[in-house]
Structure formats: C-alpha cells, structure tokens
Coordinates of C-alpha atoms in Angstrom, one line a residue:
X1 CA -38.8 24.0 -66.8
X2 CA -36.5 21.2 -66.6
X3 CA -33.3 24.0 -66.5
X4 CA -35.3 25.7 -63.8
X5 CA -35.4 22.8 -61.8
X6 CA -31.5 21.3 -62.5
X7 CA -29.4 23.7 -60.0
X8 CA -31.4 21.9 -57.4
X9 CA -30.5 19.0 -58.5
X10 CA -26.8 17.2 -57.5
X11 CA -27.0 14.4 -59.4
X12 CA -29.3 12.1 -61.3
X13 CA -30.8 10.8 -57.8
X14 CA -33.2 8.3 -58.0
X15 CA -36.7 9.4 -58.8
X16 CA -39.2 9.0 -55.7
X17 CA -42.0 6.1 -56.2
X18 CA -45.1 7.3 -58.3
X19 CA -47.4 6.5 -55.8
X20 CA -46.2 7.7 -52.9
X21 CA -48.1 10.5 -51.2
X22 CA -45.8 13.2 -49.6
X23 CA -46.4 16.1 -48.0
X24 CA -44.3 19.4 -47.0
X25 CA -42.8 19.1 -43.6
X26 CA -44.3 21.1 -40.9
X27 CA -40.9 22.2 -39.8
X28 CA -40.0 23.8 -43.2
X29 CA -40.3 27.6 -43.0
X30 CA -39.2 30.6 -45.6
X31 CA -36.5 32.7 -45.6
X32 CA -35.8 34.3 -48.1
X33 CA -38.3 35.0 -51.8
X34 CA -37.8 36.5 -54.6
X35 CA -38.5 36.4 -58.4
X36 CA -35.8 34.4 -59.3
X37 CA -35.3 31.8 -55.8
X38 CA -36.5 30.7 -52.3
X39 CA -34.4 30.3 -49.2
X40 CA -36.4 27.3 -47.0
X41 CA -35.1 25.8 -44.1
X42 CA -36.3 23.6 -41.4
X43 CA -37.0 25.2 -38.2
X44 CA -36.5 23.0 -35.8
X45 CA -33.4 21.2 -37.6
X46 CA -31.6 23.7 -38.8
X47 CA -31.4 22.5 -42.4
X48 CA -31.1 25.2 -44.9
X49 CA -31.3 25.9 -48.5
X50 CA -31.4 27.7 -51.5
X51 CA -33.2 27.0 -54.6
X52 CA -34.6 28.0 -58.1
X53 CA -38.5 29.5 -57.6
X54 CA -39.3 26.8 -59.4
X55 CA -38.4 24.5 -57.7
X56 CA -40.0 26.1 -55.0
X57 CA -43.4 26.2 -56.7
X58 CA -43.5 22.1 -57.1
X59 CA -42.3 21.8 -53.3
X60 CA -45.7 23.9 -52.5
X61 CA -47.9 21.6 -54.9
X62 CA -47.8 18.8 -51.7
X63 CA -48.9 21.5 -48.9
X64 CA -51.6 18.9 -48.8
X65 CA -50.7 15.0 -49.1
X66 CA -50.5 14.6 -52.9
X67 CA -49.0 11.6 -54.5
X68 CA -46.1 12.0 -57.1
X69 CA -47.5 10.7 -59.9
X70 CA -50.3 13.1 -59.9
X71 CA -48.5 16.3 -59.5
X72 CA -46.3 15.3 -62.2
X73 CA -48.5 13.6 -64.6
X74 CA -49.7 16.7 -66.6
X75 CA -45.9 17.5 -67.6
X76 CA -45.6 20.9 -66.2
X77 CA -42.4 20.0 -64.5
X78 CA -39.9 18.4 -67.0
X79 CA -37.7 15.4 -66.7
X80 CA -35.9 16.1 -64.1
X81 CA -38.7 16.8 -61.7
X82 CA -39.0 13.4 -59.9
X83 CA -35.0 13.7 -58.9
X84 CA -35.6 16.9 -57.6
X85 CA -38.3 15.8 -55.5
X86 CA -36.0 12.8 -54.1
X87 CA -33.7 15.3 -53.3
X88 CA -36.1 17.6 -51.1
X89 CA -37.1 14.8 -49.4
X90 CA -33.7 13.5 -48.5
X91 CA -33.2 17.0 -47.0
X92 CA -36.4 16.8 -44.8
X93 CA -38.2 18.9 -46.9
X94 CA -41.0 16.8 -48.0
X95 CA -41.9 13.7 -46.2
X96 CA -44.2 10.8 -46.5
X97 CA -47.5 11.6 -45.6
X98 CA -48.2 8.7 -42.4
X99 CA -44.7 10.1 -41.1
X100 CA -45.6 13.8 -40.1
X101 CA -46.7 13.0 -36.8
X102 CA -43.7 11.1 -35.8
X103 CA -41.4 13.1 -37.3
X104 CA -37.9 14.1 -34.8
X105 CA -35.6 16.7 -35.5
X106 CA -32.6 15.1 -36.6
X107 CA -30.3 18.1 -35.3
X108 CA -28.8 16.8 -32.0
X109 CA -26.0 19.3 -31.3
X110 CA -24.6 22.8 -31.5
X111 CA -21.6 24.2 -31.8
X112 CA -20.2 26.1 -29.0
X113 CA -18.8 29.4 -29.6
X114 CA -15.9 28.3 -27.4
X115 CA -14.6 24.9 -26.1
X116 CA -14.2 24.5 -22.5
X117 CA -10.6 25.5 -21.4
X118 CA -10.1 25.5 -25.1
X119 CA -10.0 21.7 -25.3
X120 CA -10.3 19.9 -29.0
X121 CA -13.4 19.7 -30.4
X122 CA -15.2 16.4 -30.2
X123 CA -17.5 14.9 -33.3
X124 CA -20.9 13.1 -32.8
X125 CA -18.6 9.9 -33.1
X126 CA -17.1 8.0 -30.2
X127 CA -14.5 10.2 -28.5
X128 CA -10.9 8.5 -27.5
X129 CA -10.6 11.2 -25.0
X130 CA -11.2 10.6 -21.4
X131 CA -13.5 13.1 -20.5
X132 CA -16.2 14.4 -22.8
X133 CA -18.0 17.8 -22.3
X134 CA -21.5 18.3 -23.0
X135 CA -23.6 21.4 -22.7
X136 CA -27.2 21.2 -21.9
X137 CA -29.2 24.8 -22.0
X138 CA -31.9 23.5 -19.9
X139 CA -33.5 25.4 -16.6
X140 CA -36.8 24.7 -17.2
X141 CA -37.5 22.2 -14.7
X142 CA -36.2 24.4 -11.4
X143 CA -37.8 28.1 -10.9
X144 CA -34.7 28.8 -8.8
X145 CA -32.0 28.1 -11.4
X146 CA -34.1 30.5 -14.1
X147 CA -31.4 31.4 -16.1
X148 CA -29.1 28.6 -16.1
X149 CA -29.4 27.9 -19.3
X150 CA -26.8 30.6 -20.3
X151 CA -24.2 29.2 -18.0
X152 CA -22.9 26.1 -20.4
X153 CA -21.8 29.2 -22.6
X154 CA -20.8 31.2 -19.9
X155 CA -19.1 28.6 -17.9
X156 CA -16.9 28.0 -21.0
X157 CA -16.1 31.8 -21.7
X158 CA -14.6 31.9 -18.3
X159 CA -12.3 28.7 -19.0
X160 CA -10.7 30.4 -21.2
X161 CA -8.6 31.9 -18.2
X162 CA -6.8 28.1 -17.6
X163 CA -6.5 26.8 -20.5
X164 CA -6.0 23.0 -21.6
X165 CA -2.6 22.4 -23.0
X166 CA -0.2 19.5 -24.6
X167 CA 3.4 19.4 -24.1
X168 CA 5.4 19.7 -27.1
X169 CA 7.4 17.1 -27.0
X170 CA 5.0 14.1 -25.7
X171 CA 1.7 15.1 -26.4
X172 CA 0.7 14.1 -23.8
X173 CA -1.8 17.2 -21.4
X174 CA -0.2 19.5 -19.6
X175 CA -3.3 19.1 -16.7
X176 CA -3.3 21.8 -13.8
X177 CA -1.8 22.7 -10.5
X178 CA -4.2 21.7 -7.4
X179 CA -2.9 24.5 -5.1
X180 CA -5.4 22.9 -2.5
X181 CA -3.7 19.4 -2.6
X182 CA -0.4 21.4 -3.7
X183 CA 0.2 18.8 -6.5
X184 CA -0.7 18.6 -10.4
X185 CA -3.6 17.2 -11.6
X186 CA -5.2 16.1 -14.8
X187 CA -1.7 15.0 -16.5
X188 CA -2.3 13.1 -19.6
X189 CA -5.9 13.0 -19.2
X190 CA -7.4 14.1 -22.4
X191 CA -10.6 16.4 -23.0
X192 CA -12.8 17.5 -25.9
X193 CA -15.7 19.2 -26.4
X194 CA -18.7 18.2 -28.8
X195 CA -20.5 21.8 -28.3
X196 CA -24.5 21.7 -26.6
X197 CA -27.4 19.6 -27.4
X198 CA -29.9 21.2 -29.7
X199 CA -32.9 22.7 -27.7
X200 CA -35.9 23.0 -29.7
X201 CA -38.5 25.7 -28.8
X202 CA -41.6 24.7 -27.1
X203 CA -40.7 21.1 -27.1
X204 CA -41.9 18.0 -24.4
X205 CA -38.7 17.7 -21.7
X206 CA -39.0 13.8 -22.7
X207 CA -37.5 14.9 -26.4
X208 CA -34.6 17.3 -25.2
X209 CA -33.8 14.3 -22.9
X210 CA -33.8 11.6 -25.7
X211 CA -31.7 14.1 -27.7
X212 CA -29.3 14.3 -24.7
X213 CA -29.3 10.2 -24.2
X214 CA -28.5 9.9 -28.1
X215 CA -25.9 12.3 -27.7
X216 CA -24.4 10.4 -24.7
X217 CA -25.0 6.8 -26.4
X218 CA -22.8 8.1 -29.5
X219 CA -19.8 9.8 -28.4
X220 CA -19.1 8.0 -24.9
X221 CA -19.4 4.6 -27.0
X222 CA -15.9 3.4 -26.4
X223 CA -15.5 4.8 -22.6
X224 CA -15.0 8.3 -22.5
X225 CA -16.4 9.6 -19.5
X226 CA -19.5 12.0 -19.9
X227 CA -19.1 15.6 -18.2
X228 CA -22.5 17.7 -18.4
X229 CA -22.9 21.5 -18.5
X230 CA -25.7 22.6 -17.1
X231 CA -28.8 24.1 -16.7
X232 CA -30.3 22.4 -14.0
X233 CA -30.8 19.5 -11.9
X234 CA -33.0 17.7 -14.2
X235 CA -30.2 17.2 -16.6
X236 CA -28.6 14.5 -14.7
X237 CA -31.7 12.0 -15.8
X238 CA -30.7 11.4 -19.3
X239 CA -27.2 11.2 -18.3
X240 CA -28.0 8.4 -16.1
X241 CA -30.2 6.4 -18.0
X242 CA -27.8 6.5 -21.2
X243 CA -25.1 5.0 -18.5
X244 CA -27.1 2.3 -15.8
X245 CA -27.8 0.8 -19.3
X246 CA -24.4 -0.4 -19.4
X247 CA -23.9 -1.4 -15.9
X248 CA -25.5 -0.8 -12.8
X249 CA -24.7 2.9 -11.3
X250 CA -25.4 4.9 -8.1
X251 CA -26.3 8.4 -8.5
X252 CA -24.8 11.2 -6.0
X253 CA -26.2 14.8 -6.2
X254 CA -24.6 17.7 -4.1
X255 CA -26.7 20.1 -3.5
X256 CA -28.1 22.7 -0.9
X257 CA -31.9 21.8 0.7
X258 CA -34.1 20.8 -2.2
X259 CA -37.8 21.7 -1.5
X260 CA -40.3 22.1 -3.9
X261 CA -41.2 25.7 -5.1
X262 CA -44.8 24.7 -6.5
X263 CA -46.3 21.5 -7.2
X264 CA -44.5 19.5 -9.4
X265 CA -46.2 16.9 -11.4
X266 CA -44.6 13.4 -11.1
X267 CA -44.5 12.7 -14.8
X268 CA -42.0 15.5 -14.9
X269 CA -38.3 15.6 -14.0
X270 CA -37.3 18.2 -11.6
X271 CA -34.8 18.2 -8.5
X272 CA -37.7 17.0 -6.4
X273 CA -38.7 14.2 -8.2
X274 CA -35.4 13.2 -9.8
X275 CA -34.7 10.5 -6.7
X276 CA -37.8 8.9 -7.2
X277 CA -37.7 9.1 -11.3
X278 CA -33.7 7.6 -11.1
X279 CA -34.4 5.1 -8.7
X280 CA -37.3 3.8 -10.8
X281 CA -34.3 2.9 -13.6
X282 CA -33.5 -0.9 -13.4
X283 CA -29.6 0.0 -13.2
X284 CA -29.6 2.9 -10.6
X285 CA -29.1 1.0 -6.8
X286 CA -29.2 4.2 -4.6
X287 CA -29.2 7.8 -4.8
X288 CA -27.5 9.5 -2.1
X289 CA -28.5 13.2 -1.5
X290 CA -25.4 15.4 0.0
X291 CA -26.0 18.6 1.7
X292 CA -30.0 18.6 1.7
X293 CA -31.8 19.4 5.4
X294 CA -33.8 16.6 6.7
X295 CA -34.4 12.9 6.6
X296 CA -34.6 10.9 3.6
X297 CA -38.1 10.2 2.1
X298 CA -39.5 6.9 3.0
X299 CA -41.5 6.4 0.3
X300 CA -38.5 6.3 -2.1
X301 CA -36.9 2.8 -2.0
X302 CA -32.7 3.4 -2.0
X303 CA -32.6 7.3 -1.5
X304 CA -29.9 8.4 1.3
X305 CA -29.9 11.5 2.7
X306 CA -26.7 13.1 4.7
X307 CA -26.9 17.0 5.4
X308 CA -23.7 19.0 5.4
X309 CA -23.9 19.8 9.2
X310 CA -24.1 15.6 9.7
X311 CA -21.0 15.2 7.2
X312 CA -18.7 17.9 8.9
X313 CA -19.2 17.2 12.3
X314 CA -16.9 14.3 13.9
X315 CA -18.0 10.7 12.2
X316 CA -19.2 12.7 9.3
X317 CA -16.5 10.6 6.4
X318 CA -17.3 7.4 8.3
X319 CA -21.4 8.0 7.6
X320 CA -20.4 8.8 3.5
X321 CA -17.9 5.5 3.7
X322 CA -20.6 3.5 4.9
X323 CA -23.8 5.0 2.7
X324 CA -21.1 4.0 0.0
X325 CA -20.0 0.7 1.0
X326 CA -22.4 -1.3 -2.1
X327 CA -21.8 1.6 -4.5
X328 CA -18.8 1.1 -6.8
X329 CA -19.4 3.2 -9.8
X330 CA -21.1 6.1 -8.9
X331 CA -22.3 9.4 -11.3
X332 CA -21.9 12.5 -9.3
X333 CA -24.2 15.9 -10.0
X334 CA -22.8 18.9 -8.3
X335 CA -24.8 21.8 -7.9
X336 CA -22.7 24.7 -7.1
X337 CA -25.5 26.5 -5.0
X338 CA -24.9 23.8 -2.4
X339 CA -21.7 25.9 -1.9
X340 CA -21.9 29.0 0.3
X341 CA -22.7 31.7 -1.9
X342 CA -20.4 35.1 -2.1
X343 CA -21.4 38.2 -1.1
X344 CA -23.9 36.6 1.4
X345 CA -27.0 34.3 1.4
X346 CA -29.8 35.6 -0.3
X347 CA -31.4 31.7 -1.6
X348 CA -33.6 31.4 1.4
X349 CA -31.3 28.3 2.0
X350 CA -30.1 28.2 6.1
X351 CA -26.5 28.5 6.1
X352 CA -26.0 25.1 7.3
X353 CA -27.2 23.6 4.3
X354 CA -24.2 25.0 2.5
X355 CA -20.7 23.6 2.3
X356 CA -17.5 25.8 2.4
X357 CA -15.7 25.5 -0.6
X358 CA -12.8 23.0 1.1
X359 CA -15.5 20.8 2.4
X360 CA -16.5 19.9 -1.4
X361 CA -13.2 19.9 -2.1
X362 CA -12.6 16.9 0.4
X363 CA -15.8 15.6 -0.2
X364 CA -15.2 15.2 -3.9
X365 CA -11.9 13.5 -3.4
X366 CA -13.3 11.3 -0.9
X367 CA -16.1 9.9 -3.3
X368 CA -13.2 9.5 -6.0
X369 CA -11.1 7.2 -3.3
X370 CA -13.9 5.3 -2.8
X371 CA -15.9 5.3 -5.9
X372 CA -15.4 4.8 -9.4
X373 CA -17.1 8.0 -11.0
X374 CA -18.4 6.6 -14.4
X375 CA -20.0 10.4 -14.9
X376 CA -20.9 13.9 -13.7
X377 CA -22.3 17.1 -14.2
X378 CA -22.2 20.6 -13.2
X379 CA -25.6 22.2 -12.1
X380 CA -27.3 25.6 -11.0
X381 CA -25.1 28.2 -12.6
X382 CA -26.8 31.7 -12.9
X383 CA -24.4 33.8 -15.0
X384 CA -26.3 36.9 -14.1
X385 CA -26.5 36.5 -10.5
X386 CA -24.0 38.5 -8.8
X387 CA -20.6 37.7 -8.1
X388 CA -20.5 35.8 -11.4
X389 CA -16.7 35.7 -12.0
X390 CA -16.1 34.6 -8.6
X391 CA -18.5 32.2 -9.0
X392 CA -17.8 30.9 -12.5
X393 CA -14.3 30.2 -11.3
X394 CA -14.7 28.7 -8.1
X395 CA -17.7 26.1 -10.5
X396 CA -14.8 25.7 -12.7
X397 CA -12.1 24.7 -10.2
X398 CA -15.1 22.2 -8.7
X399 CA -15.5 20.8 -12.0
X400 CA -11.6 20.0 -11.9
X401 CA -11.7 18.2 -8.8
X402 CA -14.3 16.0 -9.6
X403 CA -12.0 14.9 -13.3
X404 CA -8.9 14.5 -11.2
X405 CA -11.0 12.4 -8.6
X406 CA -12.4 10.2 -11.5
X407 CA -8.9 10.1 -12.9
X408 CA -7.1 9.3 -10.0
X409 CA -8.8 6.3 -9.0

C-alpha cells in the first residue's frame, strides 16, 4: 500500500500530528474515478489534482472528523501514509476539524483571456506600474446593470483595437493621441493587468468584496494606482475602503439619476446605498454625486449632489470647483450610462440626466486639475445591449481620459 500511496507523495513531508482530528473539506469535489486514480479538486478554489485510488480511499476515511492516529493505527496504510496526509492538507484537501466553518477560498484572482489594450500582465505582488487594472464580474447589486458582469471581458476584447505600446529605443509607453485635446496622452505612464477577482458561486457580497480589498491591498502596495472593471456600482466600495485606509479620500461617482428599483436592504451595497455605506468609512470626507436629478439626501452627512443640467448651465465649473475646494485626493467611479446613450433613450432616465460625451470629457479633466485621483473605476457596461461596439469604445476612450487626468496632475 505504501507504493500506492508514494506518487502522491513529493517528498518526505512532515507527517501530520497523531492527534489531530481532520476532516475532508467541503469544497473538495470529484472529477474524475476510475480503477486505478481520482481527479479531486476544490470547487470554490480551483485547486486540482490527481492521485493514486488509494490514496483516494484514505482521503475518504475523514468524511467525518477522524483523528490521524486512528485511521492509521491498524496499518492498512503503510509508511508513508502520514506524509501523504500532510500533503492533502497543505493542498486544502483535508482540514482541521474546528476550521471548516471558517474556512476562505484562498483563490483571489483570474486570469483574463486578454489584457486590457494588451498591457503586461501584472502578478498578485506590488505592481511598479502606474496604473493597475482590475476586473470585477459583479452586477448583482443593480437590476439595471444585469449583465455587467461580462463587460470586464468584453471591455478588454475591444481594447485590443488601441493597443498599449513601448518605444523601441526608450522603453518608455508609446500612450495615445487625445484627438479631443489634439495632444498625446498617457506617455510613459505604465499599465498592467493582474486579470479578475475570483467570483465564487452563491457567495455573501461581503466575501467577493474582501477578496477585491485583498486584491487591492497587495498589488497597489507601493503606489500604483487602482483602475476597476466593472460590473456595477457596488464595486467601488471595496476599492475605497482598501485606499481611505491609507489616507483620507473623497469619493466622486458619475452617473445618470440613481433611484431605487426595489427595496434595498441597508446592510447591502448597491448604488443607492453606496453614499451612505462610504461615508460611514472613517477616511471618506464627502461623496459628491455628478449627473443624478434632485437634491442631495439630508440624512447623509457629506453627500453632494450636482445634476448635469446645474453643471452645464453658466456657473456650472465654478459649483464643481467649490463642492471640491476640501477634497484633495479624490477616487472617481464613472458609470457610462450617465452618458447619453446611442441609438436613443430607452433607461427610463430624462434626457437631462445624461451628459454628452464632451461634457465628461471636460468634466473628467476638470476633476484631474483640481484633484489628485488616487483611484477609479469604470461601471454599468452591458455588452449585450445594443450599440455595443460604439459603446465599448466610447467607455474605453472615457477610461483614457480619466488615466491622463490622474497622470497629468
């Protein structure tokens, strides 16, 4: 039995203690079985393996909590039994038996089919880049954004079409040509892409969200500035509390009327309680709303509220400048259905509520003049709404403007 168990088996790992009681993690499913051996994997990790059946008939012996010494104290098992048991366990295959109902899934990220405009790809380590991409297949927080999930991928496919580039001879980013401002942009700022953040099945918001703040914490560890792929609006709460950790933040979304579509428990992040749940974060000073109809809450300590008919009409700039004035790093969340849609508006949103794409444009670069963007993140694609390739690309050029606006300053 001991051969049986030895392909399993590395090395001569340490044996697990003799009294420990361990049982088979709930995550660990079957794959594959046969006479001879057993594909496992963990479902929710994405650990897999394959090893000898017998191997796979000792991992079954602790379906209940068993300790060690028991299941291996009649011999059945050989020698080498207690290293192969060390080994499942480092895996995640078996686990201690008071740890199962605190168990995470250590998987935090994905990779991405494709990088966003073909940018290096980033490691879960800090990135030396200044701008790091992010992809979060999240909608379930906004019934009208059903089906953003798909656009991180999406969004990425149609980067492809302007590509990130070095020069030859420098190194240094090619960056793009802003035919609005008629002037490059983006040259020498460096970009990478460290692929989505694992989402689990079924799983509480409140652990996709730790999973995204974990993500954030490691990679933008020595300053690279975070740039999230959405999803939807709820996103931008992990984002922010991973940076109003490290100094003290305002938070700007852009983004056509809000109202709620159902009631909406408070516990839970969605666009409509997002103010209240960001301004409850020790770091976060004010959250400014851009483009919504109506007056701001007055319930909600800090929130601001400027519509897009109040910020294109004369004094409009001066109104941003001075809802600004005390905000000197600021994360920015731009929806792009605050823009007005092509081929008509069918959102139930008044056509006031929406900007023209040159009035984000502006907008954007006025919040860079003024403010230091520490973050941002893209919001409210719908890859199979129509008009998607006009709408990818026009999201994508947004995206753009906000970088250079961050990198300008």
């Amino acid at each position: 039995m001991a051969d049986a168990l030895s392909p399993a088996v590395p090395g001569e790992a340490a044996g697990v203690a003799d009294d420990e009681r361990l049982v088979v993690s709930p995550a660990m499913q079957v794959e594959a079985l046969d006479a001879r051996f057993a594909t496992i994997y963990l479902q929710l990790d994405g650990t897999r393996i394959r090893i000898p059946i017998a191997l796979h008939r000792l991992l079954l012996e602790f379906e209940t909590p068993r300790s060690v010494s028991v299941v291996l104290g009649d011999g059945r098992y050989g020698a080498k039994a207690g290293a192969a048991l060390e080994s499942l366990r480092a895996k995640g295959f078996l686990v201690r038996e008071d740890a199962t109902a605190t168990a995470t899934h250590r998987r935090l990220l994905t990779d991405a089919p494709v990088r966003i405009f073909d940018a290096p790809a980033q490691k879960l380590e800090p990135s030396r880049s200044d701008f790091v991409v992010l992809g979060v297949a999240y909608d379930l927080s906004d019934r009208s954004a059903a089906g953003a999930r798909e656009a991180p991928a999406a969004l990425r496919e149609s980067s492809l079409q302007i590509l990130y580039g070095v020069d030859r001879h420098d190194g240094k980013p090619l960056g793009w040509y802003d035919s609005d401002r008629r002037r490059p942009i983006l040259r020498g700022a460096t970009i990478s892409d460290c692929g989505d953040v694992f989402v689990a099945r079924g799983e509480e918001q409140a652990a996709l969200f730790a999973r995204v703040e974990e993500v954030l914490g490691k990679v933008t560890g020595a300053g690279s500035l975070p740039v999230l792929l959405g999803g939807d609006a709820s996103i931008t709460y992990p984002a922010i509390r991973c940076l109003q950790g490290r100094q003290s933040i305002a938070v700007i979304r852009i983004a056509a009327d809000a109202r709620s579509r159902g009631a909406v428990h408070p516990s839970f992040v969605s666009p409509v309680t997002l103010p209240a749940h960001a301004l409850s974060l020790p770091g976060v000073t004010r959250y400014v709303h851009l483009g919504a109809l109506g007056s701001a809450d007055p319930n909600v300590a800090g929130l601001a509220v400027l519509s897009a008919p109040e910020l294109r009409e004369a004094g409009g700039e001066e109104a941003l400048a001075r809802c600004l004035a005390d905000c000197p790093r600021v994360y920015v969340s731009m929806d792009i259905r605050a823009l007005a849609p092509p081929g008509g508006r069918d959102d139930g949103v008044a056509p006031s509520a929406h900007f023209e794409y040159t009035e984000l444009h502006r907008l954007l670069c006025q919040i860079g003049a003024q403010c230091q963007i520490v973050g941002m993140d893209l919001v409210g694609c719908t890859p199979m709404a129509r008009c998607w390739g006009v709408t990818s690309m026009t999201a994508l050029h947004v995206l753009l403007t906000a970088m250079s606006a961050a990198k300008d300053r």
